[in-house]
JSON list of C-alpha atoms in Angstrom, two decimals:
[
{"chain": "A", "resi": 199, "resn": "UNK", "atom": "CA", "xyz": [-11.83, 21.78, -0.62]},
{"chain": "A", "resi": 200, "resn": "UNK", "atom": "CA", "xyz": [-8.13, 20.91, -0.79]},
{"chain": "A", "resi": 201, "resn": "UNK", "atom": "CA", "xyz": [-6.99, 18.69, -3.63]},
{"chain": "A", "resi": 202, "resn": "UNK", "atom": "CA", "xyz": [-5.85, 15.21, -2.70]},
{"chain": "A", "resi": 203, "resn": "UNK", "atom": "CA", "xyz": [-2.05, 14.99, -2.80]},
{"chain": "A", "resi": 204, "resn": "UNK", "atom": "CA", "xyz": [-1.55, 11.25, -3.14]},
{"chain": "A", "resi": 205, "resn": "UNK", "atom": "CA", "xyz": [-2.91, 10.06, -6.46]},
{"chain": "A", "resi": 206, "resn": "UNK", "atom": "CA", "xyz": [-2.70, 6.84, -8.44]},
{"chain": "A", "resi": 207, "resn": "UNK", "atom": "CA", "xyz": [-0.44, 6.43, -11.44]},
{"chain": "A", "resi": 208, "resn": "UNK", "atom": "CA", "xyz": [2.54, 8.40, -10.14]},
{"chain": "A", "resi": 209, "resn": "UNK", "atom": "CA", "xyz": [5.10, 6.04, -11.65]},
{"chain": "A", "resi": 210, "resn": "UNK", "atom": "CA", "xyz": [6.01, 2.50, -12.63]},
{"chain": "A", "resi": 211, "resn": "UNK", "atom": "CA", "xyz": [5.70, -0.07, -9.82]},
{"chain": "A", "resi": 212, "resn": "UNK", "atom": "CA", "xyz": [8.44, -2.36, -11.17]},
{"chain": "A", "resi": 213, "resn": "UNK", "atom": "CA", "xyz": [10.91, 0.52, -11.51]},
{"chain": "A", "resi": 214, "resn": "UNK", "atom": "CA", "xyz": [10.03, 1.75, -8.01]},
{"chain": "A", "resi": 215, "resn": "UNK", "atom": "CA", "xyz": [10.58, -1.68, -6.43]},
{"chain": "A", "resi": 216, "resn": "UNK", "atom": "CA", "xyz": [13.81, -2.23, -8.41]},
{"chain": "A", "resi": 217, "resn": "UNK", "atom": "CA", "xyz": [15.26, 0.81, -6.65]},
{"chain": "A", "resi": 218, "resn": "UNK", "atom": "CA", "xyz": [15.00, -0.81, -3.22]},
{"chain": "A", "resi": 219, "resn": "UNK", "atom": "CA", "xyz": [18.55, -1.31, -1.92]},
{"chain": "A", "resi": 220, "resn": "UNK", "atom": "CA", "xyz": [17.90, -4.35, 0.27]},
{"chain": "A", "resi": 221, "resn": "UNK", "atom": "CA", "xyz": [17.44, -7.53, -1.82]},
{"chain": "A", "resi": 222, "resn": "UNK", "atom": "CA", "xyz": [15.27, -9.11, 0.91]},
{"chain": "A", "resi": 223, "resn": "UNK", "atom": "CA", "xyz": [13.00, -6.05, 1.01]},
{"chain": "A", "resi": 224, "resn": "UNK", "atom": "CA", "xyz": [12.77, -6.17, -2.79]},
{"chain": "A", "resi": 225, "resn": "UNK", "atom": "CA", "xyz": [11.81, -9.87, -2.72]},
{"chain": "A", "resi": 226, "resn": "UNK", "atom": "CA", "xyz": [9.26, -9.23, 0.04]},
{"chain": "A", "resi": 227, "resn": "UNK", "atom": "CA", "xyz": [7.79, -6.32, -1.91]},
{"chain": "A", "resi": 228, "resn": "UNK", "atom": "CA", "xyz": [7.32, -8.54, -4.97]},
{"chain": "A", "resi": 229, "resn": "UNK", "atom": "CA", "xyz": [5.69, -11.20, -2.77]},
{"chain": "A", "resi": 230, "resn": "UNK", "atom": "CA", "xyz": [3.29, -8.54, -1.44]},
{"chain": "A", "resi": 231, "resn": "UNK", "atom": "CA", "xyz": [2.46, -7.52, -5.01]},
{"chain": "A", "resi": 232, "resn": "UNK", "atom": "CA", "xyz": [1.57, -11.14, -5.82]},
{"chain": "A", "resi": 233, "resn": "UNK", "atom": "CA", "xyz": [-0.48, -11.62, -2.64]},
{"chain": "A", "resi": 234, "resn": "UNK", "atom": "CA", "xyz": [-2.41, -8.35, -2.94]},
{"chain": "A", "resi": 235, "resn": "UNK", "atom": "CA", "xyz": [-3.02, -8.74, -6.67]},
{"chain": "A", "resi": 236, "resn": "UNK", "atom": "CA", "xyz": [-4.47, -12.20, -6.03]},
{"chain": "A", "resi": 237, "resn": "UNK", "atom": "CA", "xyz": [-6.68, -11.03, -3.16]},
{"chain": "A", "resi": 238, "resn": "UNK", "atom": "CA", "xyz": [-7.96, -7.88, -4.85]},
{"chain": "A", "resi": 239, "resn": "UNK", "atom": "CA", "xyz": [-8.02, -9.08, -8.45]},
{"chain": "A", "resi": 240, "resn": "UNK", "atom": "CA", "xyz": [-6.41, -5.74, -9.31]},
{"chain": "A", "resi": 241, "resn": "UNK", "atom": "CA", "xyz": [-2.99, -4.80, -10.71]},
{"chain": "A", "resi": 242, "resn": "UNK", "atom": "CA", "xyz": [-0.50, -2.81, -8.61]},
{"chain": "A", "resi": 243, "resn": "UNK", "atom": "CA", "xyz": [-0.54, 0.97, -9.06]},
{"chain": "A", "resi": 244, "resn": "UNK", "atom": "CA", "xyz": [1.93, 3.43, -7.59]},
{"chain": "A", "resi": 245, "resn": "UNK", "atom": "CA", "xyz": [0.29, 6.08, -5.36]},
{"chain": "A", "resi": 246, "resn": "UNK", "atom": "CA", "xyz": [3.25, 8.30, -4.49]},
{"chain": "A", "resi": 247, "resn": "UNK", "atom": "CA", "xyz": [5.51, 5.96, -2.49]},
{"chain": "A", "resi": 248, "resn": "UNK", "atom": "CA", "xyz": [2.74, 3.42, -1.83]},
{"chain": "A", "resi": 249, "resn": "UNK", "atom": "CA", "xyz": [1.72, 0.46, -3.98]},
{"chain": "A", "resi": 250, "resn": "UNK", "atom": "CA", "xyz": [-2.06, 0.15, -4.05]},
{"chain": "A", "resi": 251, "resn": "UNK", "atom": "CA", "xyz": [-4.53, -2.33, -5.47]},
{"chain": "A", "resi": 252, "resn": "UNK", "atom": "CA", "xyz": [-8.01, -1.40, -6.59]},
{"chain": "A", "resi": 253, "resn": "UNK", "atom": "CA", "xyz": [-9.69, 1.88, -5.83]},
{"chain": "A", "resi": 254, "resn": "UNK", "atom": "CA", "xyz": [-12.68, 3.31, -4.02]},
{"chain": "A", "resi": 255, "resn": "UNK", "atom": "CA", "xyz": [-14.17, 6.76, -3.58]},
{"chain": "A", "resi": 256, "resn": "UNK", "atom": "CA", "xyz": [-15.13, 7.77, -0.05]},
{"chain": "A", "resi": 257, "resn": "UNK", "atom": "CA", "xyz": [-17.26, 10.65, 1.16]},
{"chain": "A", "resi": 258, "resn": "UNK", "atom": "CA", "xyz": [-17.67, 11.45, 4.85]},
{"chain": "A", "resi": 259, "resn": "UNK", "atom": "CA", "xyz": [-20.60, 13.17, 6.54]},
{"chain": "A", "resi": 260, "resn": "UNK", "atom": "CA", "xyz": [-18.33, 16.21, 6.98]},
{"chain": "A", "resi": 261, "resn": "UNK", "atom": "CA", "xyz": [-18.20, 16.56, 3.20]},
{"chain": "A", "resi": 262, "resn": "UNK", "atom": "CA", "xyz": [-14.56, 15.44, 2.95]},
{"chain": "A", "resi": 263, "resn": "UNK", "atom": "CA", "xyz": [-14.10, 13.03, 0.07]},
{"chain": "A", "resi": 264, "resn": "UNK", "atom": "CA", "xyz": [-11.35, 11.42, -1.90]},
{"chain": "A", "resi": 265, "resn": "UNK", "atom": "CA", "xyz": [-9.98, 8.28, -3.48]},
{"chain": "A", "resi": 266, "resn": "UNK", "atom": "CA", "xyz": [-7.87, 5.53, -1.99]},
{"chain": "A", "resi": 267, "resn": "UNK", "atom": "CA", "xyz": [-6.77, 1.99, -2.73]},
{"chain": "A", "resi": 268, "resn": "UNK", "atom": "CA", "xyz": [-8.50, -1.09, -1.30]},
{"chain": "A", "resi": 269, "resn": "UNK", "atom": "CA", "xyz": [-5.30, -2.60, 0.04]},
{"chain": "A", "resi": 270, "resn": "UNK", "atom": "CA", "xyz": [-1.65, -1.70, -0.36]},
{"chain": "A", "resi": 271, "resn": "UNK", "atom": "CA", "xyz": [1.81, -1.33, 1.11]},
{"chain": "A", "resi": 272, "resn": "UNK", "atom": "CA", "xyz": [4.83, 0.91, 1.29]},
{"chain": "A", "resi": 273, "resn": "UNK", "atom": "CA", "xyz": [8.37, -0.47, 1.60]},
{"chain": "A", "resi": 274, "resn": "UNK", "atom": "CA", "xyz": [9.67, 2.02, 4.17]},
{"chain": "A", "resi": 275, "resn": "UNK", "atom": "CA", "xyz": [13.32, 1.98, 5.27]},
{"chain": "A", "resi": 276, "resn": "UNK", "atom": "CA", "xyz": [12.77, 0.34, 8.66]},
{"chain": "A", "resi": 277, "resn": "UNK", "atom": "CA", "xyz": [9.73, -1.79, 7.88]},
{"chain": "A", "resi": 278, "resn": "UNK", "atom": "CA", "xyz": [6.80, -2.37, 5.57]},
{"chain": "A", "resi": 279, "resn": "UNK", "atom": "CA", "xyz": [3.63, -0.37, 6.09]},
{"chain": "A", "resi": 280, "resn": "UNK", "atom": "CA", "xyz": [0.73, -2.56, 5.00]},
{"chain": "A", "resi": 281, "resn": "UNK", "atom": "CA", "xyz": [-2.54, -0.68, 4.55]},
{"chain": "A", "resi": 282, "resn": "UNK", "atom": "CA", "xyz": [-5.65, -2.58, 5.63]},
{"chain": "A", "resi": 283, "resn": "UNK", "atom": "CA", "xyz": [-8.22, 0.22, 5.96]},
{"chain": "A", "resi": 284, "resn": "UNK", "atom": "CA", "xyz": [-11.20, -2.12, 5.72]},
{"chain": "A", "resi": 285, "resn": "UNK", "atom": "CA", "xyz": [-10.16, -4.00, 8.85]},
{"chain": "A", "resi": 286, "resn": "UNK", "atom": "CA", "xyz": [-10.63, -0.87, 10.99]},
{"chain": "A", "resi": 287, "resn": "UNK", "atom": "CA", "xyz": [-14.42, -0.86, 10.65]},
{"chain": "A", "resi": 288, "resn": "UNK", "atom": "CA", "xyz": [-16.17, -1.70, 13.95]},
{"chain": "A", "resi": 289, "resn": "UNK", "atom": "CA", "xyz": [-17.80, -4.77, 12.35]},
{"chain": "A", "resi": 290, "resn": "UNK", "atom": "CA", "xyz": [-14.34, -6.21, 11.65]},
{"chain": "A", "resi": 291, "resn": "UNK", "atom": "CA", "xyz": [-12.58, -5.45, 14.96]},
{"chain": "A", "resi": 292, "resn": "UNK", "atom": "CA", "xyz": [-13.06, -8.82, 16.69]},
{"chain": "A", "resi": 293, "resn": "UNK", "atom": "CA", "xyz": [-12.07, -10.82, 13.61]},
{"chain": "A", "resi": 294, "resn": "UNK", "atom": "CA", "xyz": [-9.06, -8.56, 13.01]},
{"chain": "A", "resi": 295, "resn": "UNK", "atom": "CA", "xyz": [-7.84, -8.91, 16.61]},
{"chain": "A", "resi": 296, "resn": "UNK", "atom": "CA", "xyz": [-8.17, -12.72, 16.51]},
{"chain": "A", "resi": 297, "resn": "UNK", "atom": "CA", "xyz": [-6.12, -12.87, 13.29]},
{"chain": "A", "resi": 298, "resn": "UNK", "atom": "CA", "xyz": [-3.49, -10.43, 14.55]},
{"chain": "A", "resi": 299, "resn": "UNK", "atom": "CA", "xyz": [-2.98, -12.59, 17.64]},
{"chain": "A", "resi": 300, "resn": "UNK", "atom": "CA", "xyz": [-1.82, -15.39, 15.31]},
{"chain": "A", "resi": 301, "resn": "UNK", "atom": "CA", "xyz": [0.00, -13.28, 12.71]},
{"chain": "A", "resi": 302, "resn": "UNK", "atom": "CA", "xyz": [3.52, -13.22, 14.12]},
{"chain": "A", "resi": 303, "resn": "UNK", "atom": "CA", "xyz": [5.93, -10.38, 14.82]},
{"chain": "A", "resi": 304, "resn": "UNK", "atom": "CA", "xyz": [4.24, -7.07, 13.95]},
{"chain": "A", "resi": 305, "resn": "UNK", "atom": "CA", "xyz": [2.80, -3.88, 15.33]},
{"chain": "A", "resi": 306, "resn": "UNK", "atom": "CA", "xyz": [-0.53, -2.38, 14.37]},
{"chain": "A", "resi": 307, "resn": "UNK", "atom": "CA", "xyz": [-1.78, 1.17, 14.05]},
{"chain": "A", "resi": 308, "resn": "UNK", "atom": "CA", "xyz": [-5.43, 1.96, 13.40]},
{"chain": "A", "resi": 309, "resn": "UNK", "atom": "CA", "xyz": [-5.48, 0.45, 9.93]},
{"chain": "A", "resi": 310, "resn": "UNK", "atom": "CA", "xyz": [-1.79, 0.07, 9.17]},
{"chain": "A", "resi": 311, "resn": "UNK", "atom": "CA", "xyz": [0.19, -3.08, 9.86]},
{"chain": "A", "resi": 312, "resn": "UNK", "atom": "CA", "xyz": [3.95, -2.75, 10.31]},
{"chain": "A", "resi": 313, "resn": "UNK", "atom": "CA", "xyz": [6.32, -5.68, 9.70]},
{"chain": "A", "resi": 314, "resn": "UNK", "atom": "CA", "xyz": [10.09, -5.79, 9.19]},
{"chain": "A", "resi": 315, "resn": "UNK", "atom": "CA", "xyz": [10.11, -8.80, 6.87]},
{"chain": "A", "resi": 316, "resn": "UNK", "atom": "CA", "xyz": [7.53, -11.25, 5.60]},
{"chain": "A", "resi": 317, "resn": "UNK", "atom": "CA", "xyz": [9.36, -14.19, 7.15]},
{"chain": "A", "resi": 318, "resn": "UNK", "atom": "CA", "xyz": [8.28, -12.78, 10.54]},
{"chain": "A", "resi": 319, "resn": "UNK", "atom": "CA", "xyz": [4.58, -13.33, 9.83]},
{"chain": "A", "resi": 320, "resn": "UNK", "atom": "CA", "xyz": [2.10, -15.96, 8.63]},
{"chain": "A", "resi": 321, "resn": "UNK", "atom": "CA", "xyz": [1.28, -15.03, 5.02]},
{"chain": "A", "resi": 322, "resn": "UNK", "atom": "CA", "xyz": [-2.00, -16.97, 5.07]},
{"chain": "A", "resi": 323, "resn": "UNK", "atom": "CA", "xyz": [-3.21, -14.73, 7.89]},
{"chain": "A", "resi": 324, "resn": "UNK", "atom": "CA", "xyz": [-2.01, -11.62, 6.06]},
{"chain": "A", "resi": 325, "resn": "UNK", "atom": "CA", "xyz": [-3.92, -12.84, 3.00]},
{"chain": "A", "resi": 326, "resn": "UNK", "atom": "CA", "xyz": [-7.06, -13.21, 5.14]},
{"chain": "A", "resi": 327, "resn": "UNK", "atom": "CA", "xyz": [-6.64, -9.70, 6.60]},
{"chain": "A", "resi": 328, "resn": "UNK", "atom": "CA", "xyz": [-6.21, -8.28, 3.10]},
{"chain": "A", "resi": 329, "resn": "UNK", "atom": "CA", "xyz": [-9.34, -10.12, 1.93]},
{"chain": "A", "resi": 330, "resn": "UNK", "atom": "CA", "xyz": [-11.34, -8.67, 4.84]},
{"chain": "A", "resi": 331, "resn": "UNK", "atom": "CA", "xyz": [-10.14, -5.18, 3.96]},
{"chain": "A", "resi": 332, "resn": "UNK", "atom": "CA", "xyz": [-11.01, -5.51, 0.28]},
{"chain": "A", "resi": 333, "resn": "UNK", "atom": "CA", "xyz": [-14.44, -7.04, 0.95]},
{"chain": "A", "resi": 334, "resn": "UNK", "atom": "CA", "xyz": [-15.41, -4.46, 3.59]},
{"chain": "A", "resi": 335, "resn": "UNK", "atom": "CA", "xyz": [-14.35, -1.49, 1.47]},
{"chain": "A", "resi": 336, "resn": "UNK", "atom": "CA", "xyz": [-16.12, -2.82, -1.63]},
{"chain": "A", "resi": 337, "resn": "UNK", "atom": "CA", "xyz": [-19.30, -3.38, 0.41]},
{"chain": "A", "resi": 338, "resn": "UNK", "atom": "CA", "xyz": [-19.11, 0.05, 2.05]},
{"chain": "A", "resi": 339, "resn": "UNK", "atom": "CA", "xyz": [-18.15, 2.00, -1.06]},
{"chain": "A", "resi": 340, "resn": "UNK", "atom": "CA", "xyz": [-19.72, 0.18, -4.01]},
{"chain": "A", "resi": 341, "resn": "UNK", "atom": "CA", "xyz": [-18.80, 1.38, -7.47]},
{"chain": "A", "resi": 342, "resn": "UNK", "atom": "CA", "xyz": [-21.27, 3.85, -8.91]}
]
């Protein structure tokens, strides 16, 4: 089996965020750190170019397994990628869609939310989406 490329602890989160050129993006990134730390109860950890909170180990029926963070984000050049893997579970689809309808300016992939700046969205709704993701992943992949 191939070794997982993206691993936790690949650098210092504060140093990584300090390198962001755009002051607004830097401020938004720090706000995301505060929000996701509060929701997850976990400190930020750098996973390559992503900032993740918490950790879970997954194993699929195919035998593929690995580790990922419960919730996280990446401050990409054009927009933030906000990772909400736990909201993609079928049990969470209706609730996720209802919240996204009220979120504000965004686009959504399967489990990745894209926003240009935090002022474009309702942070209380983002907090709720992050809480759903964390709770679902912790329930699905309990610590062993």
